[in-house]
Short mmCIF file of C-alpha atoms in Angstrom, two decimals:
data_model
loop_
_atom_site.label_atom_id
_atom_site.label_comp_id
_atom_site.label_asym_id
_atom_site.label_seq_id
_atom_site.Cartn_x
_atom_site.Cartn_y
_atom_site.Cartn_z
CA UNK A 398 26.96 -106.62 44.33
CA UNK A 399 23.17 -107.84 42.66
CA UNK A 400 21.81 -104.32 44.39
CA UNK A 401 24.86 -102.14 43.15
CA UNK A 402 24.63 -103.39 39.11
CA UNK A 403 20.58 -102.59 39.32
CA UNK A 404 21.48 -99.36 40.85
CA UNK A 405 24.14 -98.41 37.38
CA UNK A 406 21.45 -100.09 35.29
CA UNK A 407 18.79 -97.75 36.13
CA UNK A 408 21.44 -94.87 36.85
CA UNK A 409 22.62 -94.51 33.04
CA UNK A 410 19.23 -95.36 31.21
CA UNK A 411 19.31 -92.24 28.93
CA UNK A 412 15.55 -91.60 27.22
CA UNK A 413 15.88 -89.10 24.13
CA UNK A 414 13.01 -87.36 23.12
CA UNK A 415 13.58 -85.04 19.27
CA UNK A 416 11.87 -82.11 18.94
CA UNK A 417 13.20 -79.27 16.36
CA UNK A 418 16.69 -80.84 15.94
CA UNK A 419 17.40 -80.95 19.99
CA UNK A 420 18.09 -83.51 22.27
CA UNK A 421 16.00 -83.32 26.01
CA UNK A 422 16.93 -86.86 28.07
CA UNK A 423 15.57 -88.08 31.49
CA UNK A 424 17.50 -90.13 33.68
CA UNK A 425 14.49 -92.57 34.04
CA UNK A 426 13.67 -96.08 32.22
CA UNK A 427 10.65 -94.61 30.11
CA UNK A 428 9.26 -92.17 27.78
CA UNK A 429 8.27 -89.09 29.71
CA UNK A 430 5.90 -86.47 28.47
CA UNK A 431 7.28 -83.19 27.58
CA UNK A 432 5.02 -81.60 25.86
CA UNK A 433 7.12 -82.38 22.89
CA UNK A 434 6.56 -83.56 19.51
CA UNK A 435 8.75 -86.38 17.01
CA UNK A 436 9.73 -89.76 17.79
CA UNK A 437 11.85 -90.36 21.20
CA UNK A 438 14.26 -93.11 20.93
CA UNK A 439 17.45 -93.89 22.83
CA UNK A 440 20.74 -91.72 22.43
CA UNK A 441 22.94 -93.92 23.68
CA UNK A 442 22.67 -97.72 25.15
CA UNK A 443 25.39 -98.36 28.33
CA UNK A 444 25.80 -101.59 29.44
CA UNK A 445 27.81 -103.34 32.16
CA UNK A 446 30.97 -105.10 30.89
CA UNK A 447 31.30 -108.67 31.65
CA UNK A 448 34.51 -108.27 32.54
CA UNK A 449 34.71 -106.07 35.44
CA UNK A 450 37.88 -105.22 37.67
CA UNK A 451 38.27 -107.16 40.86
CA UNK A 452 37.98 -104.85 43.19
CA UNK A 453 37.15 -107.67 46.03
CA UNK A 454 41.32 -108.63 45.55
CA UNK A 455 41.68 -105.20 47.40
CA UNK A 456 40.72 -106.46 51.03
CA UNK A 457 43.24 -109.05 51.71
CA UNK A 458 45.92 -107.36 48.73
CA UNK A 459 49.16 -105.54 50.39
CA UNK A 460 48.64 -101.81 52.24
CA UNK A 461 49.43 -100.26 48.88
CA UNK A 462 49.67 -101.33 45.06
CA UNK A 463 47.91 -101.12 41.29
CA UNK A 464 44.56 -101.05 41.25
CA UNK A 465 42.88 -104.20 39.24
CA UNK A 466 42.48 -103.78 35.63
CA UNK A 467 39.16 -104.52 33.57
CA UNK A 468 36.37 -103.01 31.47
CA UNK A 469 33.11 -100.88 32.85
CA UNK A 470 30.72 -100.28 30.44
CA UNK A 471 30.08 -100.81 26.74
CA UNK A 472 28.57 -97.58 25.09
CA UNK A 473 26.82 -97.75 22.22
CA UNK A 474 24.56 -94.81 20.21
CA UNK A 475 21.34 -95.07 19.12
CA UNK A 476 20.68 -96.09 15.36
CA UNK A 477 19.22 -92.42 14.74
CA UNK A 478 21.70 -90.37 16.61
CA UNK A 479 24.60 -89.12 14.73
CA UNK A 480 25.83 -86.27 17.55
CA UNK A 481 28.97 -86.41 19.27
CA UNK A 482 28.81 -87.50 23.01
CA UNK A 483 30.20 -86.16 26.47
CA UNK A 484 30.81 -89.09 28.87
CA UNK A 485 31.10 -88.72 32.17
CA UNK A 486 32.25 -90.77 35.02
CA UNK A 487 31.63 -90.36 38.81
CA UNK A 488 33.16 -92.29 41.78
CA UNK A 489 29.32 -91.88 43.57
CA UNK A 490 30.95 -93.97 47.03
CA UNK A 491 33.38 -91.31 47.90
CA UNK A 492 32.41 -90.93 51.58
CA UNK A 493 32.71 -95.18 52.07
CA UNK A 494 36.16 -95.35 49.89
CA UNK A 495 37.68 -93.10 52.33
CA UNK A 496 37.24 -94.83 55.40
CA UNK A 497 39.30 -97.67 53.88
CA UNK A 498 42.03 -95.62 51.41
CA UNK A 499 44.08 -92.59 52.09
CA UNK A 500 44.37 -92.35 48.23
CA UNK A 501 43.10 -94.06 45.21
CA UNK A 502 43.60 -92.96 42.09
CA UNK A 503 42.10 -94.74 39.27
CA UNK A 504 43.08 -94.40 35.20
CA UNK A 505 40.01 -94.37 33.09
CA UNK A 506 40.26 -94.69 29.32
CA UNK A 507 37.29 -94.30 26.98
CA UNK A 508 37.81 -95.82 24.15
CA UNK A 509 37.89 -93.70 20.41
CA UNK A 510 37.10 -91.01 22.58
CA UNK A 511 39.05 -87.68 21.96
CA UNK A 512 41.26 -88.07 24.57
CA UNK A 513 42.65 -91.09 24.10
CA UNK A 514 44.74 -89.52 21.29
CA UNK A 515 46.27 -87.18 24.34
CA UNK A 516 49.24 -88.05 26.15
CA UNK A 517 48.42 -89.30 28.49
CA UNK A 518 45.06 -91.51 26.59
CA UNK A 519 43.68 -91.61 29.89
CA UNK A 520 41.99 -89.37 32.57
CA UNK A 521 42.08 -89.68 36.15
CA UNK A 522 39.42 -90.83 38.79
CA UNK A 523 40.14 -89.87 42.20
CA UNK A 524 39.19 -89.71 45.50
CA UNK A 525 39.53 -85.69 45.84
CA UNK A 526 38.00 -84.96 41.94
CA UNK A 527 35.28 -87.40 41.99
CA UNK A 528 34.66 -87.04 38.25
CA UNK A 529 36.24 -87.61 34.42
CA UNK A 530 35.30 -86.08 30.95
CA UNK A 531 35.56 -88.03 27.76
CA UNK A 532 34.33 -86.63 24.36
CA UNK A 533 33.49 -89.14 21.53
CA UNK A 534 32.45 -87.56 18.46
CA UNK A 535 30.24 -89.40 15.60
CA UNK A 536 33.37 -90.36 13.99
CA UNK A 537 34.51 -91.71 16.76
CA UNK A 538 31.48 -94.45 16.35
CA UNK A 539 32.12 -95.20 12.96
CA UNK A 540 29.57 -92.66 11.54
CA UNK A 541 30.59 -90.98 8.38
CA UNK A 542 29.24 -87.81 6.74
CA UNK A 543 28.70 -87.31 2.46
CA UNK A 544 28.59 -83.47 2.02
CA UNK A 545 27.96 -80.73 -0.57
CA UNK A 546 28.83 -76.88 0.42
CA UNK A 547 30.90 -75.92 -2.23
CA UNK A 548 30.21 -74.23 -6.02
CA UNK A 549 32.30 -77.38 -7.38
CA UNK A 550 30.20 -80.15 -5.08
CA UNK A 551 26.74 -78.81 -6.91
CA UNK A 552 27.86 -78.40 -10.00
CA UNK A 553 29.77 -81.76 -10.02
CA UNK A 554 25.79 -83.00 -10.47
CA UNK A 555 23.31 -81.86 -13.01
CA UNK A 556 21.64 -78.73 -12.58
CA UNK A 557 18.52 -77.46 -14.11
CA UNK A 558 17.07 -73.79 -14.41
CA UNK A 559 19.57 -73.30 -11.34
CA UNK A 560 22.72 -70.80 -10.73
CA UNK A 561 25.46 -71.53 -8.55
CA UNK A 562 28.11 -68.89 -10.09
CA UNK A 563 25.97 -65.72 -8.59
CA UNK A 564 26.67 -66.45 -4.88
CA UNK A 565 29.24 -69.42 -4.85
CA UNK A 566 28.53 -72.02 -2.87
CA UNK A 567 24.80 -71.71 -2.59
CA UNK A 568 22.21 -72.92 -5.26
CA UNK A 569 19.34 -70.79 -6.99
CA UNK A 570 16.91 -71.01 -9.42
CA UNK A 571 18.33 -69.04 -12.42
CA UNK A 572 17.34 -65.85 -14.12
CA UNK A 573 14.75 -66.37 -17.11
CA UNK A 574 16.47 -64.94 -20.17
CA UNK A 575 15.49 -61.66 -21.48
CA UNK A 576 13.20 -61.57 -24.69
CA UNK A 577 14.36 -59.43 -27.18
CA UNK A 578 11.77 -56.86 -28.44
CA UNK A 579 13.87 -54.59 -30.64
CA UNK A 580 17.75 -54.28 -31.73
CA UNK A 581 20.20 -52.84 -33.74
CA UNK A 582 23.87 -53.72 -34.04
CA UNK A 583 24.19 -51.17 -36.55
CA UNK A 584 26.13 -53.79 -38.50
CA UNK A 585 24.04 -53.17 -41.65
CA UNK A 586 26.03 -49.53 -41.81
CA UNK A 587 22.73 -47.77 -42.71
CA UNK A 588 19.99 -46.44 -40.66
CA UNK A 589 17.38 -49.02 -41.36
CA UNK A 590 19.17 -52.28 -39.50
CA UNK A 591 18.10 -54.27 -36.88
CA UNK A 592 14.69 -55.91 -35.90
CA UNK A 593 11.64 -55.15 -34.16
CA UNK A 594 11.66 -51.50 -35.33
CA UNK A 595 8.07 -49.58 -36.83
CA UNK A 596 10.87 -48.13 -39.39
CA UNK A 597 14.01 -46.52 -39.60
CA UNK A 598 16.34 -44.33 -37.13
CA UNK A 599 14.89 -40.89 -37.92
CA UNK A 600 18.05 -38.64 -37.62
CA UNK A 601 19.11 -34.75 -38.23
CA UNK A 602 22.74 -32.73 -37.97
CA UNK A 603 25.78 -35.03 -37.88
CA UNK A 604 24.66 -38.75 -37.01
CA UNK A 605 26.49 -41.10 -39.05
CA UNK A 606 27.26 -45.23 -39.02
CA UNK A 607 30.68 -45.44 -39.30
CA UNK A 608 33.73 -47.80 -38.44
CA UNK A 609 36.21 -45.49 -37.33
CA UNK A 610 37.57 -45.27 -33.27
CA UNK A 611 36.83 -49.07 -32.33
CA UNK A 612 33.26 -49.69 -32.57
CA UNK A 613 32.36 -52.01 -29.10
CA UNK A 614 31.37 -54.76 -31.56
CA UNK A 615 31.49 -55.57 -34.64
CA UNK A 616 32.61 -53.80 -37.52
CA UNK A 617 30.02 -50.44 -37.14
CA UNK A 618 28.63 -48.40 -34.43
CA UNK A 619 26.73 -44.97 -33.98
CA UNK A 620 28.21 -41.52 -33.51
CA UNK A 621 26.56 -38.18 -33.30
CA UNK A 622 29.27 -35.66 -33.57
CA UNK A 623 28.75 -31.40 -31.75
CA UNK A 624 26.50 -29.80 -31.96
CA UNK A 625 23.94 -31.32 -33.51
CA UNK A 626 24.11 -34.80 -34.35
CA UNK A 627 20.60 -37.04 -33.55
CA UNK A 628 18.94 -40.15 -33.95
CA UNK A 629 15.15 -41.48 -33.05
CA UNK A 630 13.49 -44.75 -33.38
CA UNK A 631 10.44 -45.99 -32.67
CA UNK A 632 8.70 -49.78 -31.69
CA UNK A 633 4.68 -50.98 -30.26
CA UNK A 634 5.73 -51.82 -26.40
CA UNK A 635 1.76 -52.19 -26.34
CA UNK A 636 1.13 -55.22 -23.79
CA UNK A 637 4.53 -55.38 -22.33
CA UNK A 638 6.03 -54.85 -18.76
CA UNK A 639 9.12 -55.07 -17.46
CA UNK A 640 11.21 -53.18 -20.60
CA UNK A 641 14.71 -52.40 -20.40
CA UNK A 642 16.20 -50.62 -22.41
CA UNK A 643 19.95 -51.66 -23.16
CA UNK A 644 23.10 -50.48 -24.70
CA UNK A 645 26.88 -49.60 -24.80
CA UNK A 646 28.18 -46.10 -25.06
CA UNK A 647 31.11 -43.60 -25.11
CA UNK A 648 31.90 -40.04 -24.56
CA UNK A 649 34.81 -38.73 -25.99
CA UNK A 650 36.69 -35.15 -26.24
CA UNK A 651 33.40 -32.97 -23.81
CA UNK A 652 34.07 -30.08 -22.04
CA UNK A 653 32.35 -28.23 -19.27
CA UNK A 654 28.72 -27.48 -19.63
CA UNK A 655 28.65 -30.14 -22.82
CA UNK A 656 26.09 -32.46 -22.68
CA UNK A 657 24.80 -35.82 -24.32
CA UNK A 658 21.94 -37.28 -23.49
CA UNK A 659 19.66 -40.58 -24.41
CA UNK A 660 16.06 -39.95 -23.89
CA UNK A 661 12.42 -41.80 -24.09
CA UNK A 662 8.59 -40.74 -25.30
CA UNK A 663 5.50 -42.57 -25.56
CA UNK A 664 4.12 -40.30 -27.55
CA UNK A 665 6.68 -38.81 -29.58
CA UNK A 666 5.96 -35.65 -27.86
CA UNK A 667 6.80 -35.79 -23.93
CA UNK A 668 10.46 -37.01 -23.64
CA UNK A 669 12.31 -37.69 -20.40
CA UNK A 670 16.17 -37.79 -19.87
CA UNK A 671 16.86 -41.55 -18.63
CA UNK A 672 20.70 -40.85 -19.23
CA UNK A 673 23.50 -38.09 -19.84
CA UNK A 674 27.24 -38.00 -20.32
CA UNK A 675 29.32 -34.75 -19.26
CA UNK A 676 33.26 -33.67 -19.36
CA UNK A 677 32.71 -36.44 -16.21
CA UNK A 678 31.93 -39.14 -18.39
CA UNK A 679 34.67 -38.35 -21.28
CA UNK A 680 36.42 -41.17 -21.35
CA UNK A 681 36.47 -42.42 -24.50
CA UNK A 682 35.27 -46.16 -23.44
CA UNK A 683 32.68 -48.00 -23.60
CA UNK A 684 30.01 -48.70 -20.74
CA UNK A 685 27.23 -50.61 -21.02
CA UNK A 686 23.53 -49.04 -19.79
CA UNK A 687 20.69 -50.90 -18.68
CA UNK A 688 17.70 -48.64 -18.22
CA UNK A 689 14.44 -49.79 -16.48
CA UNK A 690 11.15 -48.76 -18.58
CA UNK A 691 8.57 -50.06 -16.34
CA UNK A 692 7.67 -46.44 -15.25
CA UNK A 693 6.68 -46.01 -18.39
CA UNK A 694 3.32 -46.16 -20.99
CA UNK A 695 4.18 -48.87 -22.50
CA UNK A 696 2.54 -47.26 -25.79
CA UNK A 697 2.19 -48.28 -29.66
CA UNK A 698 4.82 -45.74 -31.04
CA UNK A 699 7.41 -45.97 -28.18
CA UNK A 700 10.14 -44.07 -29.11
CA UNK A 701 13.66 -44.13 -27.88
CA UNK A 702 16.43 -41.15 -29.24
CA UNK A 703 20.03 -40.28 -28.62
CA UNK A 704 20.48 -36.75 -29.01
CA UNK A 705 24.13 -35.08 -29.16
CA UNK A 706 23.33 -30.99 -29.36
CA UNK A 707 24.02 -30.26 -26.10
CA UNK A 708 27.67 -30.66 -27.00
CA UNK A 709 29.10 -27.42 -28.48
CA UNK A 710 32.06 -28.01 -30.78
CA UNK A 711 32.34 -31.03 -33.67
CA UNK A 712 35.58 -32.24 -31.86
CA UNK A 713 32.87 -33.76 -29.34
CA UNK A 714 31.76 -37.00 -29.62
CA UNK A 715 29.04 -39.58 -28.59
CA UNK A 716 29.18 -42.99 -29.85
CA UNK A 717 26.42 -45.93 -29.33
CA UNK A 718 26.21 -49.58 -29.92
CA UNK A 719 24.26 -52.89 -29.73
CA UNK A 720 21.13 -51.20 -28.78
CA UNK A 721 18.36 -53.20 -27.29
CA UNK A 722 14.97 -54.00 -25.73
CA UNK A 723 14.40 -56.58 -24.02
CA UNK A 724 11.60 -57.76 -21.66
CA UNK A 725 11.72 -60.75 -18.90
CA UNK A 726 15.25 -60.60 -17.73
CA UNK A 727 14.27 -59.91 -13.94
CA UNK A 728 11.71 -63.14 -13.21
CA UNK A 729 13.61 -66.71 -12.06
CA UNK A 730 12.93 -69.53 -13.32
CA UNK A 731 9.06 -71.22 -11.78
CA UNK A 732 10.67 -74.96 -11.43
CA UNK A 733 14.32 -76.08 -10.86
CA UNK A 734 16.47 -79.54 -10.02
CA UNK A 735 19.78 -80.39 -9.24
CA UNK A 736 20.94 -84.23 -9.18
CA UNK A 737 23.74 -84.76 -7.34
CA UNK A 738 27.00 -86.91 -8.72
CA UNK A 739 26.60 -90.90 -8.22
CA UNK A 740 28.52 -91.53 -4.46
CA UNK A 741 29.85 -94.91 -3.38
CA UNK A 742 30.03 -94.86 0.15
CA UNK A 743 32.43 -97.74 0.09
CA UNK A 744 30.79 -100.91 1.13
CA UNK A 745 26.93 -101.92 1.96
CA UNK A 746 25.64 -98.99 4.70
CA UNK A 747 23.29 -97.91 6.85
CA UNK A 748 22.39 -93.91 6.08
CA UNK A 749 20.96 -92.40 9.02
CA UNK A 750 20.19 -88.65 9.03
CA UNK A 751 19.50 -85.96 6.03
CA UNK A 752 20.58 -82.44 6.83
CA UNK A 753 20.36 -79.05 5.09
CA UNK A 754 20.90 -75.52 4.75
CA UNK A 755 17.88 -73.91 3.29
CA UNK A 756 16.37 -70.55 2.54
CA UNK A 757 12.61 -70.22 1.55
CA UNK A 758 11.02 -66.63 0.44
CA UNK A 759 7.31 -66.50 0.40
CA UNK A 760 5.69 -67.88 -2.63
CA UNK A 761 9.10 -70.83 -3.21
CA UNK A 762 10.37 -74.21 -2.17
CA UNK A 763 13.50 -76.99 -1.54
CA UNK A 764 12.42 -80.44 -1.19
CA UNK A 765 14.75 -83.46 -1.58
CA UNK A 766 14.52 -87.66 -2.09
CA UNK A 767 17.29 -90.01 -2.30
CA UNK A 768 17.55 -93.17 -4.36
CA UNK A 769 20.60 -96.49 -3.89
CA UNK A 770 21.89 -99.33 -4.96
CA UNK A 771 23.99 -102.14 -4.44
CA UNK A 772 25.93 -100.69 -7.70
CA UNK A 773 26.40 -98.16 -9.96
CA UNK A 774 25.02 -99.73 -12.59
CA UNK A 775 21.64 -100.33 -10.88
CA UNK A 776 21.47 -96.77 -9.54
CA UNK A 777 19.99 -94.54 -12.47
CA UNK A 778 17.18 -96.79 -12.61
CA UNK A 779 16.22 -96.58 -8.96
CA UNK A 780 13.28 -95.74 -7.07
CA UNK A 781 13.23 -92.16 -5.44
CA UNK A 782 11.96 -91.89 -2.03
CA UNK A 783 10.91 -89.95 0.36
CA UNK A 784 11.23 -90.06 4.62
CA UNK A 785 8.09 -93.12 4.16
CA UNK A 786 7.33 -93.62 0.40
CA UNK A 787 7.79 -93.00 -3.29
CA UNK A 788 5.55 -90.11 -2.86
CA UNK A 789 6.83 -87.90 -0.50
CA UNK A 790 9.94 -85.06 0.37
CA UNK A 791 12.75 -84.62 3.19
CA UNK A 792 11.53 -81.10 3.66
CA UNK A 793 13.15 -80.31 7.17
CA UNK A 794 16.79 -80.35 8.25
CA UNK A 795 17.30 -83.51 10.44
CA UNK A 796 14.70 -85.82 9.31
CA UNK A 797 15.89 -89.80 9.29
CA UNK A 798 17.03 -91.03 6.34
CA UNK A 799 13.83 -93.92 4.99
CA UNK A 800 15.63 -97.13 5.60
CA UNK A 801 15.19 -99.11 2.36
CA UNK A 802 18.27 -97.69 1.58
CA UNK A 803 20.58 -99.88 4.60
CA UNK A 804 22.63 -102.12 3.22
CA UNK A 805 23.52 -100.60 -0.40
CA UNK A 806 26.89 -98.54 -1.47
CA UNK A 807 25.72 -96.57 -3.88
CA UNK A 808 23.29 -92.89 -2.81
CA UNK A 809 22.32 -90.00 -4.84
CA UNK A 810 19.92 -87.18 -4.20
CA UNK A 811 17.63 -84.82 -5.80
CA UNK A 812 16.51 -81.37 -5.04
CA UNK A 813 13.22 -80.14 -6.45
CA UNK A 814 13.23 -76.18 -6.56
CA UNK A 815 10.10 -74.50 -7.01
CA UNK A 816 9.14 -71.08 -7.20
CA UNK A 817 5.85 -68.24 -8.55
CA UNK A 818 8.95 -66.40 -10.05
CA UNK A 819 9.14 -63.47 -8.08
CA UNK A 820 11.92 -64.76 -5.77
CA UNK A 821 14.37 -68.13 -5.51
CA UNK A 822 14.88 -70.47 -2.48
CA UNK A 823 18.38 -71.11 -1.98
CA UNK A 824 20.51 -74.31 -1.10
CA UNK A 825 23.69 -74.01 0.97
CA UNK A 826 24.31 -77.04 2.08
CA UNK A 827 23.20 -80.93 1.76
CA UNK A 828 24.55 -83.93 3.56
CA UNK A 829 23.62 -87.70 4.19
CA UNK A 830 25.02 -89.12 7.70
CA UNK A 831 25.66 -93.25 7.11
CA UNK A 832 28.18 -95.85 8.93
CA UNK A 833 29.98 -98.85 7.03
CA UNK A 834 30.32 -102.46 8.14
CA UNK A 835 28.16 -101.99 11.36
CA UNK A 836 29.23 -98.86 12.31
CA UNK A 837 28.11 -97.34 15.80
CA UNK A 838 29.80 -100.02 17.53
CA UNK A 839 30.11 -100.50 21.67
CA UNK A 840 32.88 -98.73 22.49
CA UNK A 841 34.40 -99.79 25.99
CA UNK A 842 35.12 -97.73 29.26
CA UNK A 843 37.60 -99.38 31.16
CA UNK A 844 39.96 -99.20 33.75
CA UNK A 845 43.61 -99.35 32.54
CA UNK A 846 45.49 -98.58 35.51
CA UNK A 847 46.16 -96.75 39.09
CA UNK A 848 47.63 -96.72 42.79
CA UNK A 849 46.04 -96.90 46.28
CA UNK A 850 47.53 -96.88 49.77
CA UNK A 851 44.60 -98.54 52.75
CA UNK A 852 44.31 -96.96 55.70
CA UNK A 853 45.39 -99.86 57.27
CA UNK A 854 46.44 -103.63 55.96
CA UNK A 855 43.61 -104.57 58.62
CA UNK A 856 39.72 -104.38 57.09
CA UNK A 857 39.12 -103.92 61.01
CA UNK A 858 41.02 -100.77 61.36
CA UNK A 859 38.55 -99.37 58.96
CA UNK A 860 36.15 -97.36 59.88
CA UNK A 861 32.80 -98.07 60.20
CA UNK A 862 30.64 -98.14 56.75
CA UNK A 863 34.28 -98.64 54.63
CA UNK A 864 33.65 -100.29 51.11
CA UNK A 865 36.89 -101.18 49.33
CA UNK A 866 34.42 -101.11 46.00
CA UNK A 867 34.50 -97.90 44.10
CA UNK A 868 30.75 -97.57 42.47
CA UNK A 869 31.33 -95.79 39.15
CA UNK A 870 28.76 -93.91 37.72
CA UNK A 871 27.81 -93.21 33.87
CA UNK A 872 26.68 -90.09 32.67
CA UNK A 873 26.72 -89.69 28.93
CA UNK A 874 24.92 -86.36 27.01
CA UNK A 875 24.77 -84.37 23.78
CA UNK A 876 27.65 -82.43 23.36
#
């Protein structure tokens, strides 16, 4: 028996070596080199039960009968591994057992393992399958998971310079708000309103401010009126990039081959169309327009015009409103931070793992710390940290969680979002693996049960080389 228990002692010795998230084991009793990189540790710890069955009762026991009862081995995970586990058991004496039993079959229960919540909770050893399958998953060890994914997780925390309403359930930094250069609301009622103007609308034919068919805000809005109702203004754009040009507008009562059309010159003299409403567009409601400049010289005298002759009777109308410039509305934010909401994890823990769902353009940037406490009270004045320090970031998926946190209830964590403008790194997902009161306990494979029939009541009927022993063998691996 002293030469069999060194044999399952070596046998389920499982080395884990981490490289990139995955798990590579050796069946061996040291680190071996695999050209890997990251810390190696242990996934899982098996040990042999003190309480083993009696299998020795077997030789002089009756012809037939229940096998003996008793635990195998004690499984246990390693402090940094929060995966779920396939266990697997061999019967590794099958060509000695059968020289002394016709059958044995032998009920193996894992226990917290997936299958034990089947019917039956156990699986079955035999002589003829030689092998069973138990799952335990990192519940099933007392490991727990805290987890944001949704739009109402994030913005359960504080958010800063970040958008989570654009693509729910992920987190951005937010658009910069547009500057506005120029406007007009029109809600003076003359020709003259607004800001940002060199002076006011020039117009000719039948342009008027009025209030009549529902204005899209306000009390006022323009309308040029067939055939020859139009309006020009002009503003310095000198020195500025990115210029749209925005506004609401209507069509109303144009026929075929009538035409409206809103149109742009730097120099008062070249004009381009940037848009047009036909009998297409005759709906009599209101759109809104957002035109892109930045093809344009941005010049002193910049002028903008809405020009109404292309349509050919006065029962044709084109009416305009809130008309703006506006610079800066396409650039995100440069920095960004969300805080998550204050979590008690229930009693003192030990947090484990940090993992995340990140996306990184060239030029941005995600990095996270968490801080804890033994309350609430104590936890807005904690100390951030890092993996090691006070001065560093969880920047990868699947790094282990800095372990000045164990024993405290209370975890929060930050996200730092940085980016040159251009583009925004995006957070789908955050959460903090941790067990409670120990957690990651031994959990016990034992024999609960079975039936075997000898080949004979007489050990010297046997054949030669019988064992009445079944050696049980311990495989247990990453699922």
């Amino acid at each position: 028996m002293r030469k069999k228990k060194l044999w399952f002692a070596v046998a389920v010795a499982l080395i884990l070596l981490v490289s990139g998230g995955g798990f590579v084991y050796t069946y061996n009793n040291s680190v071996v080199t695999l050209g890997l990189q990251d810390p190696s540790g242990d996934i899982v710890t098996v040990t042999e039960a003190a309480g083993q069955p009696d299998w020795n009762s077997l030789v002089s026991a009756n012809i037939s009968g229940e096998v003996p009862v008793g635990d195998l081995y004690g499984l246990s995970p390693g402090a940094g591994y929060t995966g779920d586990l396939v266990v697997k058991a061999y019967l590794a004496n099958t060509s000695a057992l059968i020289k002394a039993y016709r059958y044995l079959n032998i009920k193996l229960y894992q226990e917290d393992s997936e299958e034990a919540e089947d019917t039956p909770d156990y699986r079955l050893l035999t002589l003829d399958n030689g092998i069973a399958t138990f799952s335990l998953t990192a519940t099933g060890f007392g490991l727990k998971s805290w987890t944001q994914t949704t739009q109402a997780d994030f913005e359960s925390g504080t958010l800063t310079n970040l958008d989570t309403a654009s693509s729910p359930g992920d987190v951005k930094l937010a658009m910069l708000p547009p500057t506005t250069l120029a406007s007009d609301d029109f809600e003076s009622g003359g020709f003259a309103g607004g800001s940002g103007w060199l002076a006011p609308w020039s117009t000719s034919g039948n342009a008027a401010i009025v209030t009549l068919q529902f204005p899209y805000q306000g009390s006022y809005h323009l309308r040029l009126q067939g055939a020859n109702g139009y309006v020009d203004r002009a503003l310095d754009l000198s020195g500025q990039a990115g210029v749209h040009l925005q506004f609401w507008a209507k069509a109303n009562s144009l026929e075929a081959g009538d035409i409206a059309v809103a149109r742009v010159s730097p120099d008062g003299t070249t004009w381009t169309t940037v848009q047009s409403w036909t009998s297409a567009d005759s709906d009599n409601t209101y759109h809104f327009y957002d035109i892109d400049l930045s093809g344009f010289t941005m010049s002193s005298q910049f002028r903008i015009a809405f020009d109404g002759t292309g349509m050919a009777q006065t029962n044709d109308y084109l009416y305009v409103d809130d008309v703006r410039l506006v610079t800066g509305g396409s650039q995100y934010y440069t920095s960004g931070e969300i805080l998550s909401p204050q979590v008690n994890v229930g009693s003192a823990a030990d947090f484990h793992i940090i993992y995340f769902t990140i996306t990184e353009p060239s030029g941005t940037d995600i990095k996270f710390q968490l801080r804890s406490a033994l309350t609430q009270g104590e936890l807005a004045s904690a100390t951030w940290y890092g993996p090691t320090g006070t001065g560093d970031y969880y920047t990868v998926s699947g790094m282990a969680v800095n372990t000045v946190h164990d024993g405290r209830s209370w975890i929060q964590y930050r996200g730092v979002f940085s980016s040159d403008g251009s583009a925004t790194p995006t957070l789908s997902d955050i959460s903090v693996s941790y067990s409670v009161g120990g957690g990651s306990s031994e959990k016990m494979l034992s024999v609960v049960g079975g039936s075997y029939r000898k080949v004979s009541d007489n050990s010297s009927d046997w054949a030669e080389g019988w064992s009445i022993t079944p050696e049980i063998y311990v495989e247990v691996v990453q699922r």
